[in-house]
Short mmCIF file of C-alpha atoms in Angstrom, two decimals:
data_model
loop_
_atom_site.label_atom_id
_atom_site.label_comp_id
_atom_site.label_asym_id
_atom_site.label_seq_id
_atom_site.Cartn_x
_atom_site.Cartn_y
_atom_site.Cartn_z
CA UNK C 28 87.52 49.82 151.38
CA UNK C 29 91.23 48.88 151.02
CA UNK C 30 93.81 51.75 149.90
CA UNK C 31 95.02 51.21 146.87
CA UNK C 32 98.15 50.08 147.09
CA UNK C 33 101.59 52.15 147.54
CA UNK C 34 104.01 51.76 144.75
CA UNK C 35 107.65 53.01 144.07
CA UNK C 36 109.36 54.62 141.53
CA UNK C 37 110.86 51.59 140.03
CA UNK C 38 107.10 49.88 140.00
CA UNK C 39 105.95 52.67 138.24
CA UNK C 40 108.63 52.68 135.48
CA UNK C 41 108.02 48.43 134.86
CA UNK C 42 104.27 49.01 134.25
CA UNK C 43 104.76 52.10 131.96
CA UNK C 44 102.87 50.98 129.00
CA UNK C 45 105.77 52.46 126.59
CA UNK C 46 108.18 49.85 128.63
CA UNK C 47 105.65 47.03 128.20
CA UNK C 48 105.47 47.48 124.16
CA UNK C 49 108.83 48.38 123.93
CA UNK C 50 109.81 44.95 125.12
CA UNK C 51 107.51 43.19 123.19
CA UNK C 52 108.20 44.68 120.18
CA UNK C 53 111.77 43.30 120.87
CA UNK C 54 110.53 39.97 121.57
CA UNK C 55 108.56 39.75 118.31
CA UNK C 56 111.74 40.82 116.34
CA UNK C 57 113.37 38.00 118.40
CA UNK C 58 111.17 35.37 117.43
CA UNK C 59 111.24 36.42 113.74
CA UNK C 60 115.29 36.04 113.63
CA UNK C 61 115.14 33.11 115.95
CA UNK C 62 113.09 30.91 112.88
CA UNK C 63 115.88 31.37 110.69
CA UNK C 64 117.68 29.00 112.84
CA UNK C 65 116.00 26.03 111.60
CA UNK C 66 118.46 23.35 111.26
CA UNK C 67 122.27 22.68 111.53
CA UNK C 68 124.23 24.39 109.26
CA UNK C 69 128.11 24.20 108.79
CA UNK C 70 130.50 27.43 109.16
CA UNK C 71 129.97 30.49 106.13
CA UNK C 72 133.34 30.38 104.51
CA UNK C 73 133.66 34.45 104.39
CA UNK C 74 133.50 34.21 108.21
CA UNK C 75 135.44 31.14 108.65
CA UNK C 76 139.14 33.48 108.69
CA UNK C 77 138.32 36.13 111.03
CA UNK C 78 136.69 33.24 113.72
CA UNK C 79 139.44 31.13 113.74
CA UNK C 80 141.64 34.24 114.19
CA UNK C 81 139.06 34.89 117.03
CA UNK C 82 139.57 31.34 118.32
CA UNK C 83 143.40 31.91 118.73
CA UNK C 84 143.12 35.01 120.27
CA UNK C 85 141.03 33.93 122.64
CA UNK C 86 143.00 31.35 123.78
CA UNK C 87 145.79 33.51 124.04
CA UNK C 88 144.46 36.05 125.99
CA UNK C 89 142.92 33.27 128.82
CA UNK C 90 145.76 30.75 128.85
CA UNK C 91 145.23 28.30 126.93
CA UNK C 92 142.79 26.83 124.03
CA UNK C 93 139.24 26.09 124.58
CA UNK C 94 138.06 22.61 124.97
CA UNK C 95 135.81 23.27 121.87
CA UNK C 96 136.21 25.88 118.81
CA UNK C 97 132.89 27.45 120.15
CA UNK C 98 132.51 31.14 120.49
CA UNK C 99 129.05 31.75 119.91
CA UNK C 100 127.11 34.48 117.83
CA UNK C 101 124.53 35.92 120.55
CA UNK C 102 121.89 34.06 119.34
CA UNK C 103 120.10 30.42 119.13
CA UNK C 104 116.68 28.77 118.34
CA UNK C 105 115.91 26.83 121.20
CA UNK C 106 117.82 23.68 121.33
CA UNK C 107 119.81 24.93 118.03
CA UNK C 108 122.49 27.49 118.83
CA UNK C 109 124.06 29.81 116.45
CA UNK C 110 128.01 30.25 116.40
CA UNK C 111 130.17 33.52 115.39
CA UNK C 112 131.91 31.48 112.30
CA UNK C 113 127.49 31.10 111.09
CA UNK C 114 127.46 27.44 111.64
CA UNK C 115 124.61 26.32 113.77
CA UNK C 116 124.70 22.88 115.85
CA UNK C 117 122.57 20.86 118.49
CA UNK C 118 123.42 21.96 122.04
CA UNK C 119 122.79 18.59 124.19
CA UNK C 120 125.27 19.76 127.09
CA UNK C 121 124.28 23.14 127.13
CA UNK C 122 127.44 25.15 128.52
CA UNK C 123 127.77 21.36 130.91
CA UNK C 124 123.94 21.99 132.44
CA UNK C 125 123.87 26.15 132.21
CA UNK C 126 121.18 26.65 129.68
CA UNK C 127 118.11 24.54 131.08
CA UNK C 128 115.99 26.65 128.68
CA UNK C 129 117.76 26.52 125.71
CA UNK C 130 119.10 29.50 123.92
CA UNK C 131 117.35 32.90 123.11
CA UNK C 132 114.59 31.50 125.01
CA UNK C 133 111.49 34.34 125.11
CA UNK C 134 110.68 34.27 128.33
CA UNK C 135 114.69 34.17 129.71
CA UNK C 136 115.08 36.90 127.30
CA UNK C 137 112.37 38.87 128.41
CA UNK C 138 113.68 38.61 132.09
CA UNK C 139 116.96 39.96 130.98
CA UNK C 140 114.91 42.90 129.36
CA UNK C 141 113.06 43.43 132.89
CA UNK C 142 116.52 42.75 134.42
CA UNK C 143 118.12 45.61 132.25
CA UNK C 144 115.81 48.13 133.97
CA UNK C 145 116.69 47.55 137.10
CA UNK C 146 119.65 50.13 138.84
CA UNK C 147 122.71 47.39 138.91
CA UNK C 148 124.73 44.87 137.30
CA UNK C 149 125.16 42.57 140.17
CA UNK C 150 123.73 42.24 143.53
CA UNK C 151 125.92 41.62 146.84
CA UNK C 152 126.93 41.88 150.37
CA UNK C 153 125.42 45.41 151.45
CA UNK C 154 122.78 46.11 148.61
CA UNK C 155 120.23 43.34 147.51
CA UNK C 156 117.19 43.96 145.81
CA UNK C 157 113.64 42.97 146.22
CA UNK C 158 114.00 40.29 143.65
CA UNK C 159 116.54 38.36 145.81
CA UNK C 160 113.43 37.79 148.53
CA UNK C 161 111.62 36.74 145.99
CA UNK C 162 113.93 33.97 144.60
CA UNK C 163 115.18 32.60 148.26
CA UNK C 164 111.26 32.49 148.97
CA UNK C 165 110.34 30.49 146.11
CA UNK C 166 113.48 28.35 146.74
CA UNK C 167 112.81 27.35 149.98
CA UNK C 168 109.18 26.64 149.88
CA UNK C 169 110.10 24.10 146.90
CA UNK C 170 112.97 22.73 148.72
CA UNK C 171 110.94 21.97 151.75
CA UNK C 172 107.44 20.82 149.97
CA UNK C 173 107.95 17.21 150.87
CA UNK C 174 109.04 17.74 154.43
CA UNK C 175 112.43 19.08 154.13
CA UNK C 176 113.98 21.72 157.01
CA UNK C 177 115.99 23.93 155.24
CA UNK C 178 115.67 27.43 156.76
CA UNK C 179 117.83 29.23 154.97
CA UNK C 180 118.98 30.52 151.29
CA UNK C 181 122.37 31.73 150.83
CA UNK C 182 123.14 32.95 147.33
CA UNK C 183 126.45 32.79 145.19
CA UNK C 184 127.81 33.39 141.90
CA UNK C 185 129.38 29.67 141.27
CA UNK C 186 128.46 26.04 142.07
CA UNK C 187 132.11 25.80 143.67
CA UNK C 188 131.12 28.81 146.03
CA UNK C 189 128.36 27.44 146.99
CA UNK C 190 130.04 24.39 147.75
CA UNK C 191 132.35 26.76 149.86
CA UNK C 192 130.06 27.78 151.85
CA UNK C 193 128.35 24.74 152.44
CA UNK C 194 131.64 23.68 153.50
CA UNK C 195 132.47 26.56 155.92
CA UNK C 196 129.09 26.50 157.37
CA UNK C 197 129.65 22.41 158.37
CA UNK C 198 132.81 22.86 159.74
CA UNK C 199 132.19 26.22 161.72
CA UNK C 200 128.97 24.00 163.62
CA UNK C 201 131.25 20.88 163.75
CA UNK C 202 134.24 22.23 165.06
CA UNK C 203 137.26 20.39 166.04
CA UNK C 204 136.05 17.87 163.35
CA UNK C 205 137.81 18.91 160.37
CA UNK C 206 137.64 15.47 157.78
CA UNK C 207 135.11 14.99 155.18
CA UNK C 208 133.89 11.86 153.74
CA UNK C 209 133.09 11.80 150.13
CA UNK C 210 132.39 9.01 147.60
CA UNK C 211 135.20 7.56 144.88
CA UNK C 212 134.75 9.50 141.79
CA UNK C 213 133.40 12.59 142.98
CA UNK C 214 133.61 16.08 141.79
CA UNK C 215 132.89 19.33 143.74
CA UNK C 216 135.11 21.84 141.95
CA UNK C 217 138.58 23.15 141.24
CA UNK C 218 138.76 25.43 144.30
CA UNK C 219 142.04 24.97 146.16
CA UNK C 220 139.47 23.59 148.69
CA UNK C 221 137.08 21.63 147.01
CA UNK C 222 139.94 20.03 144.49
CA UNK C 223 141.11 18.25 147.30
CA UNK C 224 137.44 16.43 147.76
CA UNK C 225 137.10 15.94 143.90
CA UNK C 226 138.20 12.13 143.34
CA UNK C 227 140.75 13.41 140.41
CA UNK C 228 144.24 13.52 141.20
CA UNK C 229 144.78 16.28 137.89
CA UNK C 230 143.14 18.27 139.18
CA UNK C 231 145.75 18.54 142.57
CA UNK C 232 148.35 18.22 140.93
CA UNK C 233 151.34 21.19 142.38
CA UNK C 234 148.52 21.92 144.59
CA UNK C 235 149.08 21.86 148.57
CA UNK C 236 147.03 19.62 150.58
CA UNK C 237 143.76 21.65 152.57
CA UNK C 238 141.53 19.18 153.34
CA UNK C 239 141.51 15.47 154.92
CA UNK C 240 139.32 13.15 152.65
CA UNK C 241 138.50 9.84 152.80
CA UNK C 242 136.15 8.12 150.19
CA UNK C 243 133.72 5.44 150.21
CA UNK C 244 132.65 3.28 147.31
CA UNK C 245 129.79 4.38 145.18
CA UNK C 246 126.63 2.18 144.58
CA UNK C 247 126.96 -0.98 142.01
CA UNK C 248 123.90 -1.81 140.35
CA UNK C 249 125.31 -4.59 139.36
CA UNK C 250 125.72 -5.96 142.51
CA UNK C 251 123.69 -3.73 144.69
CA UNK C 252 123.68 -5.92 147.94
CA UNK C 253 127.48 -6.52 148.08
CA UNK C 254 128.27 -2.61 147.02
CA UNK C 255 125.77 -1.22 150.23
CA UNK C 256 127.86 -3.59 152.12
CA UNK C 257 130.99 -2.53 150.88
CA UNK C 258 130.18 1.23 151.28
CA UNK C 259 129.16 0.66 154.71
CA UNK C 260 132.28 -1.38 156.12
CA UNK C 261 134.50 1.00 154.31
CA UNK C 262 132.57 4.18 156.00
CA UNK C 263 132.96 2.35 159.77
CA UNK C 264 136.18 1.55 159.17
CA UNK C 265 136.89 5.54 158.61
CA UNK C 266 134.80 6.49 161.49
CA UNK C 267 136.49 4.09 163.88
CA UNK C 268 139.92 4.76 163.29
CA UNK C 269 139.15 8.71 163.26
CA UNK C 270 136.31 9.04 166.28
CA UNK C 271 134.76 12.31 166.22
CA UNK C 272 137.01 13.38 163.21
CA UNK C 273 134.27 13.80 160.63
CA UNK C 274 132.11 16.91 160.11
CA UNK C 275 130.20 15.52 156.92
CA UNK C 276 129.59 13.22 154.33
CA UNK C 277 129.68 15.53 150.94
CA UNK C 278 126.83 13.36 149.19
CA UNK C 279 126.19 13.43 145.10
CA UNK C 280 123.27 11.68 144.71
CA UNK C 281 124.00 11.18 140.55
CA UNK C 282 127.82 10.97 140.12
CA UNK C 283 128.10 13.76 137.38
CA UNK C 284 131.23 13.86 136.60
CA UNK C 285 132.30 10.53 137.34
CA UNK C 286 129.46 9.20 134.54
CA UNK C 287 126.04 9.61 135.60
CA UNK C 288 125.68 7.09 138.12
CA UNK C 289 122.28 6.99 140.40
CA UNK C 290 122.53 5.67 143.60
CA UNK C 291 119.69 3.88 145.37
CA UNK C 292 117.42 5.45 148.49
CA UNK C 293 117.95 2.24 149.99
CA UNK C 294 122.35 2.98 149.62
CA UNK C 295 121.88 6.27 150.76
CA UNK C 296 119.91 5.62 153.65
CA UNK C 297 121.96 2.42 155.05
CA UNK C 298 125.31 5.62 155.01
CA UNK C 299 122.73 8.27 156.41
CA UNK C 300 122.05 6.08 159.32
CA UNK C 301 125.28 5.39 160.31
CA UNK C 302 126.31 8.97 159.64
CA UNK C 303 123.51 10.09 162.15
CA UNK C 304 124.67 7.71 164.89
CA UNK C 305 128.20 9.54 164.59
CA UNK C 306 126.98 13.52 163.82
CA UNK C 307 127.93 13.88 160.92
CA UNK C 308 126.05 15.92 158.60
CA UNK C 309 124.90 15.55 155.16
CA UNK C 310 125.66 17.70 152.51
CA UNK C 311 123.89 16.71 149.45
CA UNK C 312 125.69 18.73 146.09
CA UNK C 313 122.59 19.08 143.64
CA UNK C 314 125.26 21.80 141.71
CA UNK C 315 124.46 19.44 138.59
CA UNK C 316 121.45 17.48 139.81
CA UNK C 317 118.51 20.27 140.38
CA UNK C 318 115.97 20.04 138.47
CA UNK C 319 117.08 16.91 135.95
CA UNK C 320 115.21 14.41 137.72
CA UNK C 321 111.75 13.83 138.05
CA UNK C 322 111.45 16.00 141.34
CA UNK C 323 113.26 19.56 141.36
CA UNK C 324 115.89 18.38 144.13
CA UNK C 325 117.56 14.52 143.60
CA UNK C 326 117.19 14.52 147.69
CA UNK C 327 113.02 14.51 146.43
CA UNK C 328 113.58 11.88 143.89
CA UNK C 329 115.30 9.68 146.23
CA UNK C 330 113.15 10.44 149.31
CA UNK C 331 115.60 11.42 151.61
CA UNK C 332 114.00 14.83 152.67
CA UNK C 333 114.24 14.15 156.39
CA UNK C 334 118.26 14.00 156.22
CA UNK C 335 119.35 16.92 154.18
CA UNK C 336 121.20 19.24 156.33
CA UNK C 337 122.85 21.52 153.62
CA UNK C 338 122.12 21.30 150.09
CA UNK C 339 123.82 23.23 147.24
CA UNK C 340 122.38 23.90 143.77
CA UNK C 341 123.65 25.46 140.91
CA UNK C 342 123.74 25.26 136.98
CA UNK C 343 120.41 25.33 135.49
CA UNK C 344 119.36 27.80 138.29
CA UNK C 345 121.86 30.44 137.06
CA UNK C 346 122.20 31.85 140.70
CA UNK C 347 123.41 29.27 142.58
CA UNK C 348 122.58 28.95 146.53
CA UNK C 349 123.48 26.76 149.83
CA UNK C 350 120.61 25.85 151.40
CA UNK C 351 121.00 24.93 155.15
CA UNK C 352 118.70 23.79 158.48
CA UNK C 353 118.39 26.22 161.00
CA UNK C 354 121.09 24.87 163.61
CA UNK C 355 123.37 25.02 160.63
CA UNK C 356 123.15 28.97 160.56
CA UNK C 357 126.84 30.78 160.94
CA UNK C 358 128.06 33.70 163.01
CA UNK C 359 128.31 36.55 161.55
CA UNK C 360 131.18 36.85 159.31
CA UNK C 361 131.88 33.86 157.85
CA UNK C 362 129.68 34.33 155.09
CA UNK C 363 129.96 37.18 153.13
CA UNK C 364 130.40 37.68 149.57
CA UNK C 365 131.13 41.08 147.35
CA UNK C 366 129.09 39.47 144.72
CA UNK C 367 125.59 37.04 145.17
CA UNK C 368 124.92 37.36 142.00
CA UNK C 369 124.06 39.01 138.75
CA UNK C 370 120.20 40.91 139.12
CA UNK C 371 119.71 38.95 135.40
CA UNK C 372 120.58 35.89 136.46
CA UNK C 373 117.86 36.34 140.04
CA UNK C 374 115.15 37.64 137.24
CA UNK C 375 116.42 34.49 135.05
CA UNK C 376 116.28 31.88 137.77
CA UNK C 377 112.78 33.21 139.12
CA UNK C 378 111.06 32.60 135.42
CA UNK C 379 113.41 29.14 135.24
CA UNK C 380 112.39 27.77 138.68
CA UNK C 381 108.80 28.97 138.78
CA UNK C 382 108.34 27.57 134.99
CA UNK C 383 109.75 24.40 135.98
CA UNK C 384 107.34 23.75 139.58
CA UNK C 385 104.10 25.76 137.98
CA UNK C 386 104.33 23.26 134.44
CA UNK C 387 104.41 19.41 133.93
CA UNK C 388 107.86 18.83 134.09
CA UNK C 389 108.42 16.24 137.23
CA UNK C 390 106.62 13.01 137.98
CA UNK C 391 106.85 9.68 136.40
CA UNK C 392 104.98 11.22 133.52
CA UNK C 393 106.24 14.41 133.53
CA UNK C 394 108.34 15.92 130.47
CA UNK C 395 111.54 15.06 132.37
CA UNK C 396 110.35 11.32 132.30
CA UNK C 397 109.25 11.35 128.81
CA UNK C 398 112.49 12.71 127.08
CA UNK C 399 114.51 10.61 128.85
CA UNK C 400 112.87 7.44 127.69
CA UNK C 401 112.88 8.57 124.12
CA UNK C 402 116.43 9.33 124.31
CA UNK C 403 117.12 6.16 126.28
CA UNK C 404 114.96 4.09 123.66
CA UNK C 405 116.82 5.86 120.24
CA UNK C 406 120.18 4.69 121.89
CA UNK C 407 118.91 1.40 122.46
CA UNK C 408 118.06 1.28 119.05
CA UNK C 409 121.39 2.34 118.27
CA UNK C 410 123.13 -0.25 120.28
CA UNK C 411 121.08 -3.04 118.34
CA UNK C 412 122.08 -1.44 114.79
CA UNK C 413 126.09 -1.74 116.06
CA UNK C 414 126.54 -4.31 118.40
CA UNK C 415 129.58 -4.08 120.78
CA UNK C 416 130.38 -0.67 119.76
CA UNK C 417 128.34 1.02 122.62
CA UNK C 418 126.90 0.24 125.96
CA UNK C 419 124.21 1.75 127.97
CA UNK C 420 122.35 3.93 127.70
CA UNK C 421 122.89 5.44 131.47
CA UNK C 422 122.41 8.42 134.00
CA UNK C 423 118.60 9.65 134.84
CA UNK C 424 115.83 12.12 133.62
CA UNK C 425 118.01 14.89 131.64
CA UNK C 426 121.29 13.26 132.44
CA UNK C 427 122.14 10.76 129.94
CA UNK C 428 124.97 8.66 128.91
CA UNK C 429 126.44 6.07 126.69
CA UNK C 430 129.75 4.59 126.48
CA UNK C 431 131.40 4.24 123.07
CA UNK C 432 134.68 2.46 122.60
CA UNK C 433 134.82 0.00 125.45
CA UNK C 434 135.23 3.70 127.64
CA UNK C 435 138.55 4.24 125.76
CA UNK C 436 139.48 8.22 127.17
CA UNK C 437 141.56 9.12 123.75
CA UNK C 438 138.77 7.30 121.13
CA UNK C 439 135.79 8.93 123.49
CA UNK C 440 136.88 12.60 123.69
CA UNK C 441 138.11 12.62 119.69
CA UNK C 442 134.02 11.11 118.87
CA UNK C 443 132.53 14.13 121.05
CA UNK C 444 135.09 16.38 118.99
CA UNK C 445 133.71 14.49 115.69
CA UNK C 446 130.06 15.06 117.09
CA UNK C 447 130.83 18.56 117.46
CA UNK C 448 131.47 18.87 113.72
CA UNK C 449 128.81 17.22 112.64
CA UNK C 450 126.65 19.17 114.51
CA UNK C 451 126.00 18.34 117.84
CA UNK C 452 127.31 19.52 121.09
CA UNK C 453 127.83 17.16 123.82
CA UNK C 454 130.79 16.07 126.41
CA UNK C 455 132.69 13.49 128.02
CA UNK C 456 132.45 12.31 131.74
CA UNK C 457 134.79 9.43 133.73
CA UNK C 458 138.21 8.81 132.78
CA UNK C 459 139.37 4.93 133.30
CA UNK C 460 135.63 4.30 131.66
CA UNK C 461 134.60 7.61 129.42
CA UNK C 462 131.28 7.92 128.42
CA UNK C 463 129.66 10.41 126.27
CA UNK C 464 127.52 12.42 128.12
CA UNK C 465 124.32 14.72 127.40
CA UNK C 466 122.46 17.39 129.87
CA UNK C 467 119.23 18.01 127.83
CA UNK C 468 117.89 21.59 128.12
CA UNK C 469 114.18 20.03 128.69
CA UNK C 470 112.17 23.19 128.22
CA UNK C 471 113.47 23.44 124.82
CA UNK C 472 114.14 20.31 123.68
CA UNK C 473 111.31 18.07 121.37
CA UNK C 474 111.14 14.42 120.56
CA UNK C 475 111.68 15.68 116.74
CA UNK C 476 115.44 16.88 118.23
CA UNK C 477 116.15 13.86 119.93
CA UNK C 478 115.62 11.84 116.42
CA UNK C 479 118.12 14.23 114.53
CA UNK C 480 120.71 14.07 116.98
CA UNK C 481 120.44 10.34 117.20
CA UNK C 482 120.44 10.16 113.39
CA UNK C 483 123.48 12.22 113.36
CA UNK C 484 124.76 10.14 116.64
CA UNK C 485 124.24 7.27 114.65
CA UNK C 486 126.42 8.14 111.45
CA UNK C 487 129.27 9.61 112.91
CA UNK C 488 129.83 6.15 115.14
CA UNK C 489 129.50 4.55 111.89
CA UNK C 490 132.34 6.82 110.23
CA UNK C 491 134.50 6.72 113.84
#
């Protein structure tokens, strides 16, 4: 017979049965405030004063005024969000790609409750706990289910971070190279670093130089021979008149920022080819990516499994990570971080990623797939109500866009402002060609939704 098995302290205390009703008492109280969030509902005058006296504090205290006048009461209803002034709206960016589940979610909340037991805020350098093996494991073996190599799971508390790192790791095995390709209209971040590899020149500006960058066109599909052609005599120009230069090729498979635009596997692998023949390694950012198409990594969707040397994710897996192959791993020291991350956000992602793989989310039939074509088909519908006023629909799975406005920046950002107040919650992406833009939090999210926010969509172009 097998001994039964040893268990600590800590196990002990998460199976006590006054723990285990404790926390589901709380998640039945939960649930019954969560179904008085039922619609959208504008702002309670009595708490319309002290919130916008909030507001301008706020903005105060950090620098400068918030993008939206969002501060947000604690507490939502799924896809329907709750804010401090008592108006409730749609949240189809959700925090720009943060809340994959929604808000007040049960089983995110009851993590947070498991999370709350454990013996620290945040997890780093020296101590980790046992639910940071847990997460890397389950990471990896998804990353590398359709043939993938990445060995390795580093954890950090920001997409930019683990861009960073990805970063640090490529150029510590590539040394003397020290340029980086990326493509026209990228974004990476706002580090000093990664600023200078974002395609936005606003986001340099006063800043000194710290990187050598040289970009490459993105993929056209409206001419999709001539733009692989294009891309490819621009990258050989690069690599000819700087031999050797190049450690990598920072690769977003879905330009995010720059408006949701998929590239091809057939684009990525004519680069990937010729970025072999020279050693230079591919870095694919999934930071906005993961889990939005119909495969948990882009690098599945678009087959290119065999190539990925370092991959970063972030966003919807609230602790984000640089994944990297074996003969990527660094000498000690150059990675090393004070915080990995929060122990709520490792109990968060664990439920997020495992819920995700274990239920029918991916695959051409998957929920993924099926949102998005119910979304895509309402705009469509749109678009043949009002003729000329929008174009599109565009982006893939739970990244969606339209362009309002012939892409004008000024009459784009004031309609996702006029959105806002009537109730939905989206944001802008591109700037010479601004679309609206929409990350859908897909385990949250019905077909029912979609319709009201289209419905609302549809009105406020109307009034615009």
């Amino acid at each position: 017979m097998c001994s039964k098995m040893k268990r600590t302290i800590s196990d002990e205390l998460a199976s006590d049965p006054r723990v285990i009703q404790a926390k589901r008492q709380l998640l039945d109280v939960l649930v019954e405030y969560q179904e008085r969030i039922k619609g959208i509902r504008p702002p309670d005058p009595d708490l319309r004063v002290p919130y916008d006296a909030f507001l301008k504090e706020f903005g105060d205290l950090r620098g400068g005024a918030l993008f939206f006048p969002y501060l947000g009461s604690g507490l939502g209803n799924g896809v329907l969000v709750e804010l401090a002034d008592g108006s409730v709206k749609y949240d189809f960016i959700s925090g720009i790609g943060v809340h994959h589940w929604g808000h007040s979610h049960p089983a995110i909340v009851e993590a947070l409750l498991n999370a709350a037991m454990r013996d620290t805020v945040m997890q780093g350098n020296l101590q980790q706990n046992v639910e940071s093996v847990s997460l890397a494991r389950t990471i990896l073996s998804a990353a590398n289910r359709k043939g993938a190599e990445l060995g390795h799971c580093f954890f950090s508390t920001s997409g930019a971070m683990a861009n960073e790192n990805a970063l640090k790791i490529i150029f510590q095995k590539k040394y003397p190279a020290d340029r980086i390709l990326a493509f026209e209209g990228c974004f990476m971040g706002r580090t000093l670093a990664l600023s200078q590899i974002t395609d936005k020149a606003a986001y340099r500006e006063c800043l000194p130089p710290s990187l050598s960058v040289d970009y490459v066109p993105f993929f056209d599909p409206a001419r999709p021979d001539e733009s692989i052609r294009a891309a490819l005599d621009c990258l050989e120009r690069y690599l000819a008149r700087y031999p050797g230069k190049h450690a990598a090729m920072c690769i977003e498979l879905v330009l995010g920022e720059g408006g949701f635009h998929p590239g091809t596997r057939d684009f990525f692998l004519s680069l990937i080819e010729v970025l072999r023949q020279h050693q230079v390694a591919i870095m694919v950012d999934e930071i906005q990516t993961f889990s939005r198409t119909t495969e948990l990594f882009a690098y599945q969707y678009f087959g290119l499994d065999d190539y990925v040397d370092v991959v970063t994710i972030g966003k919807s897996s609230q602790v984000c990570a640089t994944l990297f192959r074996d003969e990527f791993k660094p000498r000690p020291g150059l990675l090393s971080q004070t915080f990995t991350g929060s122990t709520s956000a490792l109990f968060a992602a664990e439920v997020i990623i495992r819920g995700l793989i274990e239920r029918d989310f991916f695959g051409p039939d998957g929920r993924i797939a099926k949102l998005h074509d119910h979304f895509e088909t309402r705009l469509k519908q749109i678009q043949e109500r009002l003729p000329g006023l929008i174009a599109g629909p565009f982006g893939i799975g739970a990244m969606i866009a339209f362009t309002p406005f012939n892409g004008d920046h000024e009459k784009v950002v004031k309609f996702v402002h006029a959105l806002f107040d009537a109730g939905v919650i989206s944001f802008y992406a591109g700037s010479d060609l601004s679309r609206v833009r929409f990350l859908l939090p897909v385990a949250a999210v019905t077909f029912d939704d979609i319709d009201a926010v289209c419905a609302i969509l549809e009105r406020t172009l109307r009034s615009a």
